[in-house]
PDB file of C-alpha atoms in Angstrom:
ATOM      1  CA  MET U   1     -19.528 -37.797  26.360  1.00 61.00           C
ATOM      2  CA  ARG U   2     -18.683 -39.963  23.693  1.00 71.00           C
ATOM      3  CA  ILE U   3     -21.748 -38.380  21.609  1.00 72.00           C
ATOM      4  CA  ALA U   4     -20.633 -34.834  22.358  1.00 66.00           C
ATOM      5  CA  ALA U   5     -16.802 -35.598  21.395  1.00 65.00           C
ATOM      6  CA  ARG U   6     -18.175 -36.740  17.867  1.00 68.00           C
ATOM      7  CA  PHE U   7     -20.291 -34.394  17.484  1.00 65.00           C
ATOM      8  CA  LEU U   8     -17.474 -31.723  18.071  1.00 68.00           C
ATOM      9  CA  ILE U   9     -15.082 -33.520  15.810  1.00 70.00           C
ATOM     10  CA  ALA U  10     -17.577 -33.652  13.196  1.00 68.00           C
ATOM     11  CA  VAL U  11     -18.206 -29.767  13.819  1.00 67.00           C
ATOM     12  CA  LEU U  12     -14.532 -29.169  13.049  1.00 67.00           C
ATOM     13  CA  ILE U  13     -14.616 -31.648  10.191  1.00 72.00           C
ATOM     14  CA  VAL U  14     -17.062 -29.620   8.555  1.00 71.00           C
ATOM     15  CA  LEU U  15     -15.454 -26.246   9.397  1.00 69.00           C
ATOM     16  CA  VAL U  16     -12.054 -27.139   8.070  1.00 66.00           C
ATOM     17  CA  LEU U  17     -13.738 -28.752   4.678  1.00 65.00           C
ATOM     18  CA  ALA U  18     -15.671 -25.426   4.643  1.00 70.00           C
ATOM     19  CA  GLY U  19     -12.480 -23.148   5.264  1.00 64.00           C
ATOM     20  CA  ILE U  20     -10.629 -25.527   2.731  1.00 66.00           C
ATOM     21  CA  ALA U  21     -13.169 -25.124   0.085  1.00 64.00           C
ATOM     22  CA  LEU U  22     -13.542 -21.226   0.827  1.00 62.00           C
ATOM     23  CA  PHE U  23     -10.108 -20.596  -0.251  1.00 63.00           C
ATOM     24  CA  PHE U  24      -9.919 -22.512  -3.093  1.00 62.00           C
ATOM     25  CA  LEU U  25     -13.195 -20.751  -4.412  1.00 66.00           C
ATOM     26  CA  ARG U  26     -12.347 -17.478  -3.108  1.00 73.00           C
ATOM     27  CA  LYS U  27     -11.520 -16.270  -6.479  1.00 83.00           C
ATOM     28  CA  PRO U  28     -14.905 -17.305  -8.523  1.00 84.00           C
ATOM     29  CA  ILE U  29     -16.720 -16.241  -5.207  1.00 80.00           C
ATOM     30  CA  VAL U  30     -15.118 -12.631  -5.181  1.00 82.00           C
ATOM     31  CA  ALA U  31     -15.563 -12.010  -8.780  1.00 87.00           C
ATOM     32  CA  ALA U  32     -19.484 -13.025  -8.719  1.00 85.00           C
ATOM     33  CA  ALA U  33     -19.988 -10.695  -5.924  1.00 86.00           C
ATOM     34  CA  ALA U  34     -17.953  -7.717  -7.581  1.00 86.00           C
ATOM     35  CA  GLU U  35     -20.286  -8.224 -10.500  1.00 87.00           C
ATOM     36  CA  ARG U  36     -23.539  -8.163  -8.313  1.00 90.00           C
ATOM     37  CA  ILE U  37     -22.097  -4.901  -7.007  1.00 85.00           C
ATOM     38  CA  LEU U  38     -21.521  -3.406 -10.398  1.00 85.00           C
ATOM     39  CA  ARG U  39     -24.825  -4.513 -11.276  1.00 87.00           C
ATOM     40  CA  GLY U  40     -26.495  -2.883  -8.436  1.00 84.00           C
ATOM     41  CA  VAL U  41     -24.971   0.327  -9.124  1.00 82.00           C
ATOM     42  CA  GLY U  42     -26.427   0.228 -12.913  1.00 84.00           C
ATOM     43  CA  LEU U  43     -23.928  -1.036 -14.947  1.00 85.00           C
ATOM     44  CA  GLU U  44     -24.857  -3.717 -17.849  1.00 88.00           C
ATOM     45  CA  ALA U  45     -23.287  -7.105 -18.013  1.00 89.00           C
ATOM     46  CA  PRO U  46     -20.255  -6.749 -15.905  1.00 90.00           C
ATOM     47  CA  GLU U  47     -17.979  -9.198 -16.129  1.00 91.00           C
ATOM     48  CA  VAL U  48     -15.051  -9.422 -13.554  1.00 92.00           C
ATOM     49  CA  ALA U  49     -12.046 -11.907 -13.786  1.00 93.00           C
ATOM     50  CA  VAL U  50      -9.986 -11.885 -10.191  1.00 92.00           C
ATOM     51  CA  ASP U  51      -6.338 -12.822 -10.617  1.00 92.00           C
ATOM     52  CA  GLU U  52      -5.807 -12.758  -6.685  1.00 90.00           C
ATOM     53  CA  VAL U  53      -7.423 -11.952  -3.627  1.00 89.00           C
ATOM     54  CA  SER U  54      -6.324 -11.761   0.216  1.00 88.00           C
ATOM     55  CA  LEU U  55      -7.429  -9.888   3.411  1.00 86.00           C
ATOM     56  CA  THR U  56      -5.385  -6.749   1.918  1.00 92.00           C
ATOM     57  CA  ARG U  57      -5.470  -6.442  -1.796  1.00 93.00           C
ATOM     58  CA  LEU U  58      -8.037  -7.634  -4.899  1.00 92.00           C
ATOM     59  CA  ASP U  59      -6.072  -8.128  -8.017  1.00 94.00           C
ATOM     60  CA  VAL U  60      -8.315  -8.084 -11.126  1.00 94.00           C
ATOM     61  CA  ALA U  61      -6.958  -9.116 -14.258  1.00 94.00           C
ATOM     62  CA  ARG U  62     -10.122  -8.027 -16.541  1.00 94.00           C
ATOM     63  CA  LEU U  63     -13.272  -5.750 -15.469  1.00 91.00           C
ATOM     64  CA  GLU U  64     -15.810  -5.493 -18.674  1.00 91.00           C
ATOM     65  CA  ALA U  65     -19.367  -3.817 -18.794  1.00 89.00           C
ATOM     66  CA  GLY U  66     -21.680  -2.579 -21.120  1.00 87.00           C
ATOM     67  CA  GLY U  67     -23.904  -4.285 -23.874  1.00 77.00           C
ATOM     68  CA  GLY U  68     -23.529  -4.644 -27.354  1.00 72.00           C
ATOM     69  CA  ALA U  69     -20.456  -5.206 -29.455  1.00 69.00           C
ATOM     70  CA  GLU U  70     -18.623  -2.576 -27.990  1.00 74.00           C
ATOM     71  CA  ARG U  71     -18.058  -2.843 -24.158  1.00 80.00           C
ATOM     72  CA  GLY U  72     -18.608   0.682 -22.765  1.00 87.00           C
ATOM     73  CA  LEU U  73     -15.871  -0.438 -19.269  1.00 90.00           C
ATOM     74  CA  ASP U  74     -12.925  -2.414 -20.446  1.00 92.00           C
ATOM     75  CA  LEU U  75     -10.319  -1.884 -17.432  1.00 94.00           C
ATOM     76  CA  ARG U  76      -7.119  -4.128 -17.425  1.00 95.00           C
ATOM     77  CA  ASP U  77      -4.772  -5.181 -14.236  1.00 95.00           C
ATOM     78  CA  VAL U  78      -6.535  -3.593 -11.290  1.00 95.00           C
ATOM     79  CA  ALA U  79      -5.250  -3.576  -8.089  1.00 95.00           C
ATOM     80  CA  LEU U  80      -7.315  -2.712  -5.073  1.00 93.00           C
ATOM     81  CA  PHE U  81      -5.619  -1.955  -1.261  1.00 94.00           C
ATOM     82  CA  TYR U  82      -7.655  -1.994   1.626  1.00 91.00           C
ATOM     83  CA  ASP U  83      -8.378  -2.888   5.394  1.00 92.00           C
ATOM     84  CA  TRP U  84     -10.663  -5.884   5.427  1.00 85.00           C
ATOM     85  CA  ARG U  85     -12.484  -4.125   8.228  1.00 88.00           C
ATOM     86  CA  ALA U  86     -12.753  -0.939   6.759  1.00 88.00           C
ATOM     87  CA  LEU U  87     -13.871  -2.312   3.599  1.00 84.00           C
ATOM     88  CA  LEU U  88     -16.458  -4.836   5.156  1.00 82.00           C
ATOM     89  CA  PHE U  89     -17.863  -2.334   7.795  1.00 87.00           C
ATOM     90  CA  ASP U  90     -17.342   0.981   5.901  1.00 86.00           C
ATOM     91  CA  GLY U  91     -17.155   0.301   2.264  1.00 83.00           C
ATOM     92  CA  LYS U  92     -13.496   2.093   2.249  1.00 87.00           C
ATOM     93  CA  ILE U  93     -10.639   1.099   0.108  1.00 89.00           C
ATOM     94  CA  ARG U  94      -7.009   2.634   0.446  1.00 93.00           C
ATOM     95  CA  SER U  95      -6.037   2.674  -2.991  1.00 94.00           C
ATOM     96  CA  ILE U  96      -7.128   1.597  -6.846  1.00 94.00           C
ATOM     97  CA  GLU U  97      -4.421   1.328  -9.638  1.00 96.00           C
ATOM     98  CA  ILE U  98      -5.421   0.800 -12.822  1.00 95.00           C
ATOM     99  CA  SER U  99      -2.752  -0.324 -15.377  1.00 95.00           C
ATOM    100  CA  GLY U 100      -4.624   0.498 -18.458  1.00 94.00           C
ATOM    101  CA  GLY U 101      -8.049   0.518 -19.966  1.00 94.00           C
ATOM    102  CA  ARG U 102     -10.666   2.113 -21.723  1.00 94.00           C
ATOM    103  CA  VAL U 103     -13.929   4.032 -20.842  1.00 92.00           C
ATOM    104  CA  VAL U 104     -16.533   4.716 -23.842  1.00 92.00           C
ATOM    105  CA  ALA U 105     -18.721   7.832 -22.482  1.00 90.00           C
ATOM    106  CA  ALA U 106     -21.816   8.134 -24.563  1.00 89.00           C
ATOM    107  CA  PHE U 107     -23.553  11.634 -24.456  1.00 88.00           C
ATOM    108  CA  ASP U 108     -26.893  12.596 -25.686  1.00 87.00           C
ATOM    109  CA  ASP U 109     -27.649  16.378 -27.279  1.00 85.00           C
ATOM    110  CA  ALA U 110     -28.517  17.109 -23.720  1.00 82.00           C
ATOM    111  CA  GLY U 111     -25.412  16.521 -22.568  1.00 78.00           C
ATOM    112  CA  GLY U 112     -26.732  13.152 -20.587  1.00 83.00           C
ATOM    113  CA  MET U 113     -23.888  10.658 -20.186  1.00 85.00           C
ATOM    114  CA  ASN U 114     -24.212   7.218 -20.177  1.00 85.00           C
ATOM    115  CA  ILE U 115     -20.911   4.686 -19.441  1.00 86.00           C
ATOM    116  CA  ALA U 116     -21.859   0.900 -19.901  1.00 84.00           C
ATOM    117  CA  GLY U 117     -25.335   1.460 -18.872  1.00 81.00           C
ATOM    118  CA  TRP U 118     -24.553   3.899 -15.831  1.00 81.00           C
ATOM    119  CA  SER U 119     -25.881   7.228 -16.053  1.00 80.00           C
ATOM    120  CA  PRO U 120     -25.168   9.935 -12.956  1.00 77.00           C
ATOM    121  CA  ASP U 121     -28.387  10.643 -11.158  1.00 78.00           C
ATOM    122  CA  PRO U 122     -28.912  14.359 -10.720  1.00 78.00           C
ATOM    123  CA  ASN U 123     -31.062  14.265  -7.200  1.00 82.00           C
ATOM    124  CA  VAL U 124     -27.719  12.068  -5.981  1.00 80.00           C
ATOM    125  CA  LYS U 125     -25.570  14.619  -3.596  1.00 84.00           C
ATOM    126  CA  PRO U 126     -21.926  14.849  -4.187  1.00 80.00           C
ATOM    127  CA  ALA U 127     -19.695  12.537  -1.729  1.00 78.00           C
ATOM    128  CA  PRO U 128     -15.871  11.924  -1.475  1.00 79.00           C
ATOM    129  CA  PRO U 129     -14.455   8.684  -3.300  1.00 81.00           C
ATOM    130  CA  PRO U 130     -14.501   5.575  -1.283  1.00 84.00           C
ATOM    131  CA  PHE U 131     -10.774   5.514  -1.630  1.00 87.00           C
ATOM    132  CA  LYS U 132      -7.946   7.372  -0.503  1.00 91.00           C
ATOM    133  CA  THR U 133      -5.570   6.947  -3.720  1.00 92.00           C
ATOM    134  CA  LEU U 134      -5.996   6.680  -7.273  1.00 93.00           C
ATOM    135  CA  LYS U 135      -3.320   6.081  -9.684  1.00 96.00           C
ATOM    136  CA  VAL U 136      -3.835   5.285 -13.216  1.00 95.00           C
ATOM    137  CA  GLY U 137      -1.218   3.930 -15.866  1.00 94.00           C
ATOM    138  CA  ALA U 138      -2.717   4.404 -19.199  1.00 94.00           C
ATOM    139  CA  LEU U 139      -6.739   5.086 -19.755  1.00 94.00           C
ATOM    140  CA  ASP U 140      -8.347   5.619 -23.112  1.00 94.00           C
ATOM    141  CA  VAL U 141     -11.388   7.689 -22.536  1.00 92.00           C
ATOM    142  CA  ILE U 142     -13.906   8.083 -25.369  1.00 92.00           C
ATOM    143  CA  ALA U 143     -16.479  10.758 -25.299  1.00 90.00           C
ATOM    144  CA  ARG U 144     -18.885   9.624 -27.836  1.00 90.00           C
ATOM    145  CA  THR U 145     -21.058  12.918 -28.767  1.00 90.00           C
ATOM    146  CA  PRO U 146     -23.528  13.606 -31.345  1.00 90.00           C
ATOM    147  CA  LYS U 147     -21.204  15.089 -33.739  1.00 89.00           C
ATOM    148  CA  GLY U 148     -18.781  12.513 -32.861  1.00 88.00           C
ATOM    149  CA  ASP U 149     -15.820  11.147 -30.927  1.00 91.00           C
ATOM    150  CA  ALA U 150     -13.173  13.059 -28.704  1.00 91.00           C
ATOM    151  CA  ARG U 151     -10.452  10.781 -27.521  1.00 93.00           C
ATOM    152  CA  LEU U 152      -8.608  11.748 -24.392  1.00 92.00           C
ATOM    153  CA  ASP U 153      -5.475   9.717 -23.129  1.00 94.00           C
ATOM    154  CA  THR U 154      -5.004   9.853 -19.497  1.00 95.00           C
ATOM    155  CA  ALA U 155      -1.886   8.999 -17.008  1.00 96.00           C
ATOM    156  CA  GLY U 156      -1.492   9.993 -13.143  1.00 95.00           C
ATOM    157  CA  ALA U 157      -2.101   9.690  -9.377  1.00 95.00           C
ATOM    158  CA  PHE U 158      -4.273  11.214  -7.028  1.00 92.00           C
ATOM    159  CA  ASP U 159      -4.394  11.278  -3.479  1.00 92.00           C
ATOM    160  CA  TYR U 160      -7.834  12.730  -1.664  1.00 86.00           C
ATOM    161  CA  ALA U 161      -5.772  14.240   0.856  1.00 85.00           C
ATOM    162  CA  ASP U 162      -2.407  15.224  -0.832  1.00 89.00           C
ATOM    163  CA  GLY U 163      -3.588  16.128  -4.567  1.00 90.00           C
ATOM    164  CA  GLY U 164      -1.855  14.857  -7.629  1.00 93.00           C
ATOM    165  CA  GLU U 165      -1.702  15.195 -11.189  1.00 94.00           C
ATOM    166  CA  PHE U 166      -3.007  13.814 -14.553  1.00 94.00           C
ATOM    167  CA  ARG U 167      -1.670  14.138 -17.720  1.00 96.00           C
ATOM    168  CA  ILE U 168      -4.382  14.122 -20.557  1.00 93.00           C
ATOM    169  CA  GLY U 169      -4.066  14.262 -23.974  1.00 94.00           C
ATOM    170  CA  LEU U 170      -6.809  15.107 -26.575  1.00 91.00           C
ATOM    171  CA  ALA U 171      -7.700  14.224 -29.917  1.00 91.00           C
ATOM    172  CA  SER U 172     -10.661  14.349 -32.311  1.00 89.00           C
ATOM    173  CA  GLU U 173     -11.788  15.033 -35.949  1.00 89.00           C
ATOM    174  CA  GLY U 174     -14.992  16.448 -34.894  1.00 86.00           C
ATOM    175  CA  ALA U 175     -17.457  15.963 -31.586  1.00 87.00           C
ATOM    176  CA  GLY U 176     -19.841  17.897 -29.782  1.00 84.00           C
ATOM    177  CA  PHE U 177     -23.437  18.816 -29.554  1.00 85.00           C
ATOM    178  CA  ALA U 178     -25.927  20.980 -31.702  1.00 78.00           C
ATOM    179  CA  THR U 179     -24.900  23.804 -29.210  1.00 83.00           C
ATOM    180  CA  ALA U 180     -21.200  23.722 -29.185  1.00 83.00           C
ATOM    181  CA  ALA U 181     -18.467  21.765 -31.225  1.00 84.00           C
ATOM    182  CA  MET U 182     -15.081  21.145 -32.333  1.00 84.00           C
ATOM    183  CA  SER U 183     -13.234  20.017 -35.141  1.00 85.00           C
ATOM    184  CA  GLY U 184      -9.477  18.965 -35.578  1.00 87.00           C
ATOM    185  CA  ALA U 185      -8.611  19.178 -32.004  1.00 86.00           C
ATOM    186  CA  SER U 186      -5.371  17.952 -30.182  1.00 90.00           C
ATOM    187  CA  GLY U 187      -3.218  18.815 -27.063  1.00 91.00           C
ATOM    188  CA  GLU U 188      -2.198  17.751 -23.879  1.00 94.00           C
ATOM    189  CA  ALA U 189      -2.752  19.082 -20.870  1.00 93.00           C
ATOM    190  CA  THR U 190      -2.016  18.311 -17.314  1.00 93.00           C
ATOM    191  CA  LEU U 191      -4.226  18.820 -14.318  1.00 91.00           C
ATOM    192  CA  ARG U 192      -2.660  19.228 -11.052  1.00 92.00           C
ATOM    193  CA  PHE U 193      -4.747  18.888  -7.615  1.00 89.00           C
ATOM    194  CA  GLY U 194      -3.656  20.417  -4.421  1.00 87.00           C
ATOM    195  CA  ALA U 195      -3.851  19.043  -1.235  1.00 81.00           C
ATOM    196  CA  ASP U 196      -7.242  18.925   0.887  1.00 71.00           C
TER     197      ASP U 196
END
């Protein structure tokens, strides 16, 4: 009886210590898991700095990816809201909020796109996003083309079921491809998405 009691106490102590260790190490564990997932989808050298993590929310201070001096993906203050069961079993996120950042989309002459090492696979069928809502405070998108860069400043919100809108500002001294190009372009537009 004493041996069983000692064994049970030892197991409980190990579980408590493991729980305490997981609590204090949750940020680096989640950051490492996120970096592994981002590498798995094709992003080069992802780096994730986690501010806070709970059963319903993940706050990321910085998410960067891409090799070389210029990072192709640089997002700041990103918050993901989720139900932990839906995230774990279905890979679904309720909402993503991006306070700011920059994305560089490099295009080749054939129109192929690359963002921080990731390129869309033409053989993959389009699917609904794994989130319900996306909110963007201020995101600079640089379209790097063979004939120059076009800069898009975006902000807005989108709900997959209810729709939404994004404001987009465009500025470019010159950008394009051998078949089509623009120069001295600027303007603003609002994209509105209806309810699904």
